[in-house]
Short mmCIF file of C-alpha atoms in Angstrom, two decimals:
data_model
loop_
_atom_site.label_atom_id
_atom_site.label_comp_id
_atom_site.label_asym_id
_atom_site.label_seq_id
_atom_site.Cartn_x
_atom_site.Cartn_y
_atom_site.Cartn_z
CA UNK A 1 46.39 -34.84 -51.48
CA UNK A 2 43.26 -33.17 -50.15
CA UNK A 3 40.59 -35.28 -48.47
CA UNK A 4 37.26 -33.65 -49.32
CA UNK A 5 33.55 -34.23 -48.97
CA UNK A 6 31.44 -34.88 -52.04
CA UNK A 7 29.42 -31.71 -51.53
CA UNK A 8 32.62 -29.66 -51.98
CA UNK A 9 33.54 -31.21 -55.34
CA UNK A 10 32.88 -28.00 -57.28
CA UNK A 11 35.79 -26.37 -55.44
CA UNK A 12 38.26 -29.05 -56.59
CA UNK A 13 37.61 -29.60 -60.31
CA UNK A 14 40.73 -30.96 -61.97
CA UNK A 15 42.38 -31.82 -58.65
CA UNK A 16 43.33 -35.26 -57.41
CA UNK A 17 41.57 -35.86 -54.09
CA UNK A 18 40.53 -38.64 -51.77
CA UNK A 19 37.04 -39.23 -50.39
CA UNK A 20 35.83 -41.59 -47.67
CA UNK A 21 32.51 -43.02 -48.86
CA UNK A 22 30.09 -45.94 -49.01
CA UNK A 23 28.93 -47.79 -52.10
CA UNK A 24 25.24 -46.98 -52.61
CA UNK A 25 25.01 -48.84 -55.92
CA UNK A 26 27.14 -49.99 -58.84
CA UNK A 27 27.01 -51.02 -62.47
CA UNK A 28 29.56 -51.94 -65.13
CA UNK A 29 29.68 -52.06 -68.89
CA UNK A 30 32.61 -53.78 -70.54
CA UNK A 31 35.74 -51.79 -69.78
CA UNK A 32 34.13 -49.17 -67.57
CA UNK A 33 32.52 -49.38 -64.14
CA UNK A 34 30.33 -46.90 -62.28
CA UNK A 35 30.00 -46.57 -58.51
CA UNK A 36 27.32 -44.50 -56.84
CA UNK A 37 29.13 -43.02 -53.86
CA UNK A 38 27.75 -41.35 -50.77
CA UNK A 39 29.61 -39.77 -47.87
CA UNK A 40 26.83 -38.17 -45.85
CA UNK A 41 27.10 -34.80 -47.61
CA UNK A 42 25.85 -35.85 -51.07
CA UNK A 43 25.70 -38.61 -53.66
CA UNK A 44 27.71 -38.67 -56.87
CA UNK A 45 29.27 -41.03 -59.41
CA UNK A 46 32.68 -42.59 -59.46
CA UNK A 47 33.91 -43.66 -62.90
CA UNK A 48 36.53 -46.41 -63.22
CA UNK A 49 38.08 -46.93 -66.68
CA UNK A 50 39.85 -50.28 -66.92
CA UNK A 51 42.77 -48.96 -68.93
CA UNK A 52 43.44 -46.19 -66.38
CA UNK A 53 43.76 -48.34 -63.25
CA UNK A 54 45.42 -51.49 -62.03
CA UNK A 55 43.56 -54.71 -62.82
CA UNK A 56 42.89 -55.41 -59.13
CA UNK A 57 41.30 -51.98 -58.76
CA UNK A 58 38.98 -52.57 -61.70
CA UNK A 59 38.01 -56.03 -60.46
CA UNK A 60 37.30 -54.60 -57.00
CA UNK A 61 35.05 -51.97 -58.55
CA UNK A 62 33.07 -54.68 -60.32
CA UNK A 63 32.77 -57.00 -57.32
CA UNK A 64 32.41 -54.60 -54.41
CA UNK A 65 29.17 -54.99 -52.47
CA UNK A 66 26.48 -52.46 -51.62
CA UNK A 67 27.26 -50.35 -48.51
CA UNK A 68 30.88 -51.41 -48.31
CA UNK A 69 33.02 -48.52 -47.08
CA UNK A 70 35.95 -47.33 -49.16
CA UNK A 71 38.59 -44.66 -49.54
CA UNK A 72 38.50 -43.37 -53.11
CA UNK A 73 41.34 -41.55 -54.83
CA UNK A 74 40.74 -39.79 -58.10
CA UNK A 75 40.29 -36.58 -60.08
CA UNK A 76 37.17 -34.42 -59.76
CA UNK A 77 35.60 -33.53 -63.09
CA UNK A 78 32.42 -31.86 -64.23
CA UNK A 79 29.48 -34.07 -65.20
CA UNK A 80 26.91 -32.07 -67.15
CA UNK A 81 24.63 -35.10 -67.48
CA UNK A 82 23.86 -35.26 -63.77
CA UNK A 83 21.89 -32.83 -61.63
CA UNK A 84 24.75 -32.76 -59.13
CA UNK A 85 27.13 -31.66 -61.87
CA UNK A 86 30.33 -33.43 -60.78
CA UNK A 87 31.89 -36.89 -60.60
CA UNK A 88 35.21 -38.46 -59.73
CA UNK A 89 37.46 -40.28 -62.19
CA UNK A 90 38.69 -43.04 -59.88
CA UNK A 91 42.37 -43.94 -59.78
CA UNK A 92 42.44 -46.18 -56.71
CA UNK A 93 40.01 -47.87 -54.29
CA UNK A 94 40.90 -48.98 -50.78
CA UNK A 95 38.32 -51.31 -49.23
CA UNK A 96 37.82 -50.38 -45.58
CA UNK A 97 34.76 -52.28 -44.37
CA UNK A 98 33.09 -54.96 -46.48
CA UNK A 99 29.29 -55.23 -46.39
CA UNK A 100 27.52 -58.59 -46.64
CA UNK A 101 23.88 -59.18 -47.57
CA UNK A 102 22.73 -55.58 -47.08
CA UNK A 103 18.95 -55.92 -46.59
CA UNK A 104 17.77 -52.76 -48.39
CA UNK A 105 18.54 -53.48 -52.01
CA UNK A 106 17.81 -51.10 -54.92
CA UNK A 107 14.47 -52.85 -55.53
CA UNK A 108 11.18 -51.57 -54.08
CA UNK A 109 10.45 -52.33 -50.42
CA UNK A 110 7.29 -51.92 -48.35
CA UNK A 111 7.01 -49.19 -45.72
CA UNK A 112 6.82 -51.65 -42.82
CA UNK A 113 10.00 -53.39 -43.98
CA UNK A 114 11.77 -50.06 -44.28
CA UNK A 115 10.53 -48.93 -40.87
CA UNK A 116 11.89 -52.15 -39.33
CA UNK A 117 15.26 -51.25 -40.88
CA UNK A 118 15.06 -47.51 -40.23
CA UNK A 119 18.61 -47.39 -38.90
CA UNK A 120 19.76 -48.46 -42.36
CA UNK A 121 17.04 -46.72 -44.40
CA UNK A 122 18.59 -43.41 -43.35
CA UNK A 123 21.38 -44.15 -45.83
CA UNK A 124 19.10 -43.94 -48.88
CA UNK A 125 19.10 -40.92 -51.18
CA UNK A 126 15.48 -40.07 -50.38
CA UNK A 127 16.00 -40.20 -46.63
CA UNK A 128 19.17 -38.17 -47.06
CA UNK A 129 17.18 -35.52 -48.93
CA UNK A 130 14.41 -35.45 -46.30
CA UNK A 131 16.95 -34.97 -43.53
CA UNK A 132 18.56 -32.13 -45.47
CA UNK A 133 15.17 -30.41 -45.71
CA UNK A 134 14.56 -31.05 -42.02
CA UNK A 135 17.93 -29.61 -41.10
CA UNK A 136 17.31 -26.51 -43.20
CA UNK A 137 13.93 -25.91 -41.56
CA UNK A 138 15.59 -26.09 -38.14
CA UNK A 139 18.41 -23.76 -39.21
CA UNK A 140 15.97 -21.29 -40.76
CA UNK A 141 13.78 -21.40 -37.64
CA UNK A 142 16.62 -20.24 -35.41
CA UNK A 143 17.58 -17.62 -37.97
CA UNK A 144 14.03 -16.25 -38.27
CA UNK A 145 13.36 -15.93 -34.56
CA UNK A 146 16.81 -14.58 -33.78
CA UNK A 147 16.27 -11.88 -36.40
CA UNK A 148 12.89 -11.07 -34.86
CA UNK A 149 14.39 -10.60 -31.40
CA UNK A 150 13.16 -13.81 -29.75
CA UNK A 151 15.11 -15.54 -26.99
CA UNK A 152 15.49 -19.35 -27.07
CA UNK A 153 14.22 -20.94 -23.84
CA UNK A 154 14.16 -24.68 -23.10
CA UNK A 155 11.10 -25.83 -21.11
CA UNK A 156 11.26 -29.06 -19.08
CA UNK A 157 10.52 -32.42 -20.69
CA UNK A 158 9.25 -33.89 -17.41
CA UNK A 159 6.30 -31.79 -16.21
CA UNK A 160 3.68 -31.83 -13.49
CA UNK A 161 0.94 -30.21 -15.56
CA UNK A 162 -1.18 -30.90 -18.60
CA UNK A 163 -1.20 -28.15 -21.21
CA UNK A 164 -4.15 -29.69 -23.03
CA UNK A 165 -5.92 -33.05 -22.76
CA UNK A 166 -4.83 -34.99 -19.65
CA UNK A 167 -5.66 -38.28 -21.40
CA UNK A 168 -2.77 -37.66 -23.82
CA UNK A 169 -0.08 -37.65 -21.13
CA UNK A 170 2.57 -40.31 -20.59
CA UNK A 171 2.72 -40.86 -16.84
CA UNK A 172 5.90 -41.50 -14.90
CA UNK A 173 7.16 -40.88 -11.39
CA UNK A 174 9.51 -38.15 -10.30
CA UNK A 175 10.76 -39.61 -7.03
CA UNK A 176 7.61 -39.38 -4.83
CA UNK A 177 5.59 -37.19 -7.21
CA UNK A 178 3.58 -37.81 -10.35
CA UNK A 179 5.20 -36.50 -13.51
CA UNK A 180 4.43 -36.59 -17.23
CA UNK A 181 6.32 -36.41 -20.48
CA UNK A 182 5.68 -32.97 -21.92
CA UNK A 183 2.88 -32.65 -24.47
CA UNK A 184 3.76 -28.97 -24.96
CA UNK A 185 6.16 -26.44 -23.53
CA UNK A 186 3.59 -23.68 -23.89
CA UNK A 187 2.68 -23.04 -20.26
CA UNK A 188 6.34 -22.66 -19.35
CA UNK A 189 6.94 -20.47 -22.38
CA UNK A 190 4.21 -18.13 -21.13
CA UNK A 191 6.21 -17.72 -17.93
CA UNK A 192 9.31 -17.01 -20.01
CA UNK A 193 7.43 -14.47 -22.14
CA UNK A 194 6.47 -12.56 -19.00
CA UNK A 195 10.20 -12.30 -18.26
CA UNK A 196 11.68 -11.73 -21.72
CA UNK A 197 8.82 -10.51 -23.93
CA UNK A 198 9.39 -12.72 -26.99
CA UNK A 199 10.64 -16.29 -26.59
CA UNK A 200 10.62 -19.59 -28.46
CA UNK A 201 11.38 -23.21 -27.72
CA UNK A 202 12.24 -26.10 -30.01
CA UNK A 203 12.20 -29.58 -28.57
CA UNK A 204 10.55 -32.99 -28.24
CA UNK A 205 6.93 -33.44 -27.20
CA UNK A 206 4.92 -36.58 -26.49
CA UNK A 207 1.27 -37.51 -27.01
CA UNK A 208 -0.17 -40.72 -25.56
CA UNK A 209 -2.77 -40.86 -28.31
CA UNK A 210 -3.46 -44.17 -30.02
CA UNK A 211 -4.20 -42.59 -33.36
CA UNK A 212 -4.58 -44.87 -36.35
CA UNK A 213 -3.69 -42.27 -38.99
CA UNK A 214 -0.36 -41.76 -40.68
CA UNK A 215 -0.40 -38.12 -39.64
CA UNK A 216 -0.06 -38.66 -35.90
CA UNK A 217 3.01 -39.49 -33.88
CA UNK A 218 3.56 -40.20 -30.22
CA UNK A 219 6.86 -38.34 -30.28
CA UNK A 220 7.70 -35.33 -32.39
CA UNK A 221 9.55 -32.03 -32.26
CA UNK A 222 7.64 -28.80 -31.87
CA UNK A 223 8.60 -25.15 -32.24
CA UNK A 224 6.67 -22.93 -29.80
CA UNK A 225 6.99 -19.12 -29.68
CA UNK A 226 5.24 -17.01 -27.06
CA UNK A 227 4.83 -13.23 -27.29
CA UNK A 228 3.85 -10.71 -24.60
CA UNK A 229 1.80 -7.64 -25.56
CA UNK A 230 0.66 -9.47 -28.71
CA UNK A 231 -2.88 -9.95 -29.99
CA UNK A 232 -4.19 -12.97 -31.85
CA UNK A 233 -4.17 -11.08 -35.16
CA UNK A 234 -0.58 -9.98 -34.62
CA UNK A 235 0.37 -13.57 -33.89
CA UNK A 236 -1.16 -14.72 -37.18
CA UNK A 237 1.16 -12.36 -39.04
CA UNK A 238 4.18 -13.85 -37.26
CA UNK A 239 2.97 -17.36 -38.08
CA UNK A 240 2.56 -16.79 -41.81
CA UNK A 241 5.82 -14.85 -42.08
CA UNK A 242 7.64 -17.68 -40.34
CA UNK A 243 6.17 -20.46 -42.48
CA UNK A 244 6.78 -18.53 -45.71
CA UNK A 245 10.36 -17.91 -44.57
CA UNK A 246 11.22 -21.56 -43.95
CA UNK A 247 9.68 -22.58 -47.27
CA UNK A 248 11.79 -19.97 -49.09
CA UNK A 249 14.94 -21.07 -47.28
CA UNK A 250 14.37 -24.68 -48.34
CA UNK A 251 13.89 -23.51 -51.93
CA UNK A 252 17.08 -21.47 -51.78
CA UNK A 253 19.32 -23.95 -49.97
CA UNK A 254 18.03 -27.47 -50.72
CA UNK A 255 17.91 -27.56 -54.51
CA UNK A 256 19.55 -30.97 -54.81
CA UNK A 257 17.37 -32.49 -52.07
CA UNK A 258 14.17 -31.19 -53.67
CA UNK A 259 15.29 -32.63 -57.02
CA UNK A 260 15.91 -36.03 -55.39
CA UNK A 261 12.42 -35.88 -53.88
CA UNK A 262 10.86 -34.80 -57.21
CA UNK A 263 9.34 -31.83 -55.36
CA UNK A 264 7.65 -29.20 -57.52
CA UNK A 265 9.59 -26.05 -56.62
CA UNK A 266 7.16 -23.77 -58.45
CA UNK A 267 4.38 -25.09 -56.27
CA UNK A 268 6.47 -24.39 -53.19
CA UNK A 269 6.98 -20.82 -54.37
CA UNK A 270 3.22 -20.27 -54.15
CA UNK A 271 3.42 -21.04 -50.45
CA UNK A 272 5.62 -17.99 -49.88
CA UNK A 273 2.94 -15.60 -51.13
CA UNK A 274 1.40 -13.62 -48.25
CA UNK A 275 -0.95 -13.05 -46.61
CA UNK A 276 -2.43 -16.52 -46.26
CA UNK A 277 -6.23 -16.65 -46.52
CA UNK A 278 -8.42 -16.93 -43.43
CA UNK A 279 -11.73 -18.73 -43.03
CA UNK A 280 -13.79 -18.83 -39.85
CA UNK A 281 -14.78 -22.12 -38.29
CA UNK A 282 -18.42 -21.13 -38.93
CA UNK A 283 -17.82 -20.61 -42.64
CA UNK A 284 -15.73 -23.76 -42.85
CA UNK A 285 -18.61 -25.82 -41.44
CA UNK A 286 -20.99 -24.29 -43.98
CA UNK A 287 -18.52 -24.95 -46.80
CA UNK A 288 -18.18 -28.60 -45.78
CA UNK A 289 -21.92 -29.13 -45.35
CA UNK A 290 -22.52 -27.73 -48.83
CA UNK A 291 -19.97 -30.10 -50.35
CA UNK A 292 -20.97 -33.55 -49.18
CA UNK A 293 -20.27 -33.46 -45.45
CA UNK A 294 -23.95 -33.28 -44.45
CA UNK A 295 -23.39 -35.15 -41.16
CA UNK A 296 -20.93 -32.56 -39.88
CA UNK A 297 -22.40 -30.52 -37.05
CA UNK A 298 -21.23 -27.20 -35.62
CA UNK A 299 -19.10 -27.84 -32.56
CA UNK A 300 -17.28 -30.90 -33.90
CA UNK A 301 -13.53 -30.75 -34.41
CA UNK A 302 -12.37 -31.26 -37.98
CA UNK A 303 -10.76 -34.49 -39.08
CA UNK A 304 -8.38 -35.25 -41.91
CA UNK A 305 -11.03 -35.35 -44.70
CA UNK A 306 -12.43 -31.99 -43.57
CA UNK A 307 -9.04 -30.29 -43.43
CA UNK A 308 -8.04 -31.76 -46.78
CA UNK A 309 -11.18 -30.44 -48.47
CA UNK A 310 -10.84 -26.97 -46.94
CA UNK A 311 -7.18 -26.80 -48.00
CA UNK A 312 -8.11 -27.82 -51.55
CA UNK A 313 -10.02 -24.57 -51.95
CA UNK A 314 -6.81 -22.54 -51.69
CA UNK A 315 -3.35 -22.50 -53.32
CA UNK A 316 -1.49 -21.63 -50.12
CA UNK A 317 -1.77 -22.61 -46.47
CA UNK A 318 -5.02 -21.37 -44.93
CA UNK A 319 -5.96 -20.30 -41.40
CA UNK A 320 -9.16 -21.66 -39.86
CA UNK A 321 -9.97 -19.17 -37.10
CA UNK A 322 -12.22 -19.00 -34.02
CA UNK A 323 -13.05 -22.59 -33.13
CA UNK A 324 -15.75 -23.49 -30.57
CA UNK A 325 -14.62 -22.98 -27.00
CA UNK A 326 -15.79 -26.46 -25.99
CA UNK A 327 -13.24 -28.25 -28.21
CA UNK A 328 -10.20 -26.11 -27.47
CA UNK A 329 -7.75 -25.86 -24.58
CA UNK A 330 -8.62 -24.16 -21.30
CA UNK A 331 -6.04 -21.38 -21.68
CA UNK A 332 -7.45 -19.91 -24.91
CA UNK A 333 -9.04 -16.46 -24.71
CA UNK A 334 -12.77 -16.16 -25.35
CA UNK A 335 -13.78 -14.10 -28.38
CA UNK A 336 -14.73 -10.58 -27.19
CA UNK A 337 -18.00 -10.63 -29.11
CA UNK A 338 -19.03 -14.26 -28.67
CA UNK A 339 -19.16 -16.65 -25.73
CA UNK A 340 -19.05 -19.82 -27.80
CA UNK A 341 -15.74 -19.42 -29.66
CA UNK A 342 -12.15 -18.55 -28.76
CA UNK A 343 -9.41 -16.46 -30.38
CA UNK A 344 -7.45 -19.24 -32.01
CA UNK A 345 -6.39 -20.55 -35.40
CA UNK A 346 -5.09 -23.68 -37.06
CA UNK A 347 -2.92 -23.31 -40.16
CA UNK A 348 -3.80 -26.05 -42.65
CA UNK A 349 -1.14 -27.01 -45.18
CA UNK A 350 -2.03 -27.62 -48.84
CA UNK A 351 -1.93 -30.99 -50.60
CA UNK A 352 -3.69 -32.88 -47.82
CA UNK A 353 -1.01 -32.58 -45.12
CA UNK A 354 -3.38 -31.16 -42.52
CA UNK A 355 -2.69 -28.87 -39.58
CA UNK A 356 0.91 -27.73 -39.22
CA UNK A 357 0.40 -24.79 -36.81
CA UNK A 358 -1.99 -24.24 -33.92
CA UNK A 359 -2.10 -21.02 -31.95
CA UNK A 360 -4.23 -18.68 -29.89
CA UNK A 361 -4.36 -15.63 -27.74
CA UNK A 362 -4.08 -16.72 -24.11
CA UNK A 363 -6.56 -15.82 -21.38
CA UNK A 364 -4.85 -13.14 -19.29
CA UNK A 365 -7.71 -12.57 -16.79
CA UNK A 366 -7.09 -14.42 -13.52
CA UNK A 367 -10.70 -15.16 -12.59
CA UNK A 368 -11.71 -16.23 -16.08
CA UNK A 369 -8.72 -18.56 -16.27
CA UNK A 370 -9.59 -20.10 -12.90
CA UNK A 371 -13.13 -20.72 -14.14
CA UNK A 372 -11.83 -22.45 -17.26
CA UNK A 373 -9.53 -24.68 -15.20
CA UNK A 374 -12.52 -25.84 -13.16
CA UNK A 375 -14.64 -26.33 -16.30
CA UNK A 376 -12.02 -28.75 -17.58
CA UNK A 377 -12.02 -30.70 -14.32
CA UNK A 378 -8.46 -29.71 -13.52
CA UNK A 379 -7.10 -28.97 -10.05
CA UNK A 380 -6.43 -25.30 -9.43
CA UNK A 381 -3.56 -26.07 -7.07
CA UNK A 382 -1.74 -27.87 -9.88
CA UNK A 383 -1.66 -24.59 -11.78
CA UNK A 384 -0.75 -22.21 -8.96
CA UNK A 385 2.45 -21.13 -10.67
CA UNK A 386 0.62 -20.62 -13.99
CA UNK A 387 -2.03 -18.47 -12.28
CA UNK A 388 0.76 -16.37 -10.76
CA UNK A 389 1.44 -15.07 -14.26
CA UNK A 390 -2.00 -13.41 -14.11
CA UNK A 391 -1.43 -12.01 -10.62
CA UNK A 392 1.80 -10.14 -11.19
CA UNK A 393 1.59 -7.83 -14.19
CA UNK A 394 -0.67 -9.80 -16.53
CA UNK A 395 -0.68 -8.66 -20.18
CA UNK A 396 -2.36 -9.78 -23.41
CA UNK A 397 -0.16 -12.44 -24.98
CA UNK A 398 -0.31 -14.99 -27.77
CA UNK A 399 1.63 -17.94 -29.08
CA UNK A 400 1.59 -20.95 -31.34
CA UNK A 401 3.17 -24.31 -32.00
CA UNK A 402 4.48 -25.78 -35.26
CA UNK A 403 4.95 -29.53 -35.56
CA UNK A 404 8.30 -30.13 -37.21
CA UNK A 405 7.73 -33.62 -38.61
CA UNK A 406 4.47 -32.79 -40.38
CA UNK A 407 5.98 -29.58 -41.73
CA UNK A 408 8.96 -31.54 -43.08
CA UNK A 409 6.59 -34.02 -44.70
CA UNK A 410 4.65 -31.19 -46.35
CA UNK A 411 7.59 -29.15 -47.64
CA UNK A 412 9.51 -32.21 -48.82
CA UNK A 413 6.40 -33.76 -50.36
CA UNK A 414 6.80 -37.11 -48.63
CA UNK A 415 3.90 -39.53 -48.51
CA UNK A 416 3.37 -39.48 -44.77
CA UNK A 417 4.81 -38.07 -41.58
CA UNK A 418 6.76 -41.12 -40.44
CA UNK A 419 9.21 -40.77 -43.33
CA UNK A 420 10.46 -37.49 -41.90
CA UNK A 421 11.51 -38.87 -38.50
CA UNK A 422 15.24 -39.58 -38.18
CA UNK A 423 15.11 -42.67 -35.97
CA UNK A 424 12.64 -45.49 -35.25
CA UNK A 425 10.02 -45.01 -32.57
CA UNK A 426 8.74 -48.47 -31.73
CA UNK A 427 5.25 -47.38 -30.72
CA UNK A 428 4.76 -45.40 -33.91
CA UNK A 429 4.90 -48.64 -35.85
CA UNK A 430 1.98 -50.11 -33.93
CA UNK A 431 -0.42 -47.67 -35.57
CA UNK A 432 0.14 -47.64 -39.32
#
């Protein structure tokens, strides 16, 4: 007898198989009982007909508790009534591990309760679907950049430098030196780009920012490509091609997950239409001022309400380009025709999910970069190695970063970012 996973049921229609699973839910009606089974690959229904099984098997099916683990034996058959399309006609149930008083019952629960039980919440059908979408985005990311000739490089997690705001660093000690949890691998990826041309990293980053919005996390995963001999405009093309690609891959490969999440697939298809529109920071300020944001002044960074309104004017993600130099990182290249803005862009996702990508062309001139380091109150000696990149064969180069969790939340249509994180982060729960 074959032991299979639920996801492979379509390959075994009419066959007697066994499946190791957990009981997600159950119901019974007279002489028939139904078990909702999950095994980590998918959810489907087990049907137990009283006349087809031993009495003890039928009584077990009626009394078994939520999240008990079982070994099911039965025959796979088509089920045209369900979206999954298959079910198992159960012949025997072996109870492996009994579950008592499982805290997450089929009734509605508050977010805080679910976050406190995140290690168990992962078992739910919605969380299962979100993790499938997340996994597909990661798989598609590697596929996209491998096809485009990028090399995967892993920057350090413990660093001695700030890539952006030094107040957002988690401090620790590295023997007798100060060290910080990485807020971005970008500076190291620039070094890698000078060696390999086109590189990307995908790993955890940390921000010591006590944000009180649902959009912000202290720990998240970020994908960061860096490209030598690449202008800002060329980078924007890579960014939109990449985002459209991962959306299409989720559409193609996560049909069941999107159905579970009630995600509008036709809406997602719109997000694959290129090119994405571009609006300058200047024009965005004017747009906002003309639509009820009278207090917004030029030079202020946009917040969630601003980004949401700008995104509402478009049916796809939109780039906001050329932000004021004063509110952006020291490494961004000044606009060639203006001293007050830099060559950068934020990609804003539709439906109120905010910024999912931030990128820029990097300053390749040694003296200008030194001046910017001093403007930011940073110590030049802390960036000696970074300045070396401008001493030995400097070239125009650009890069960007995509936040995985917020992108997962957007593509999967979840209510807020925290739902797309696999495991509990204690500090995230302090700031709802």
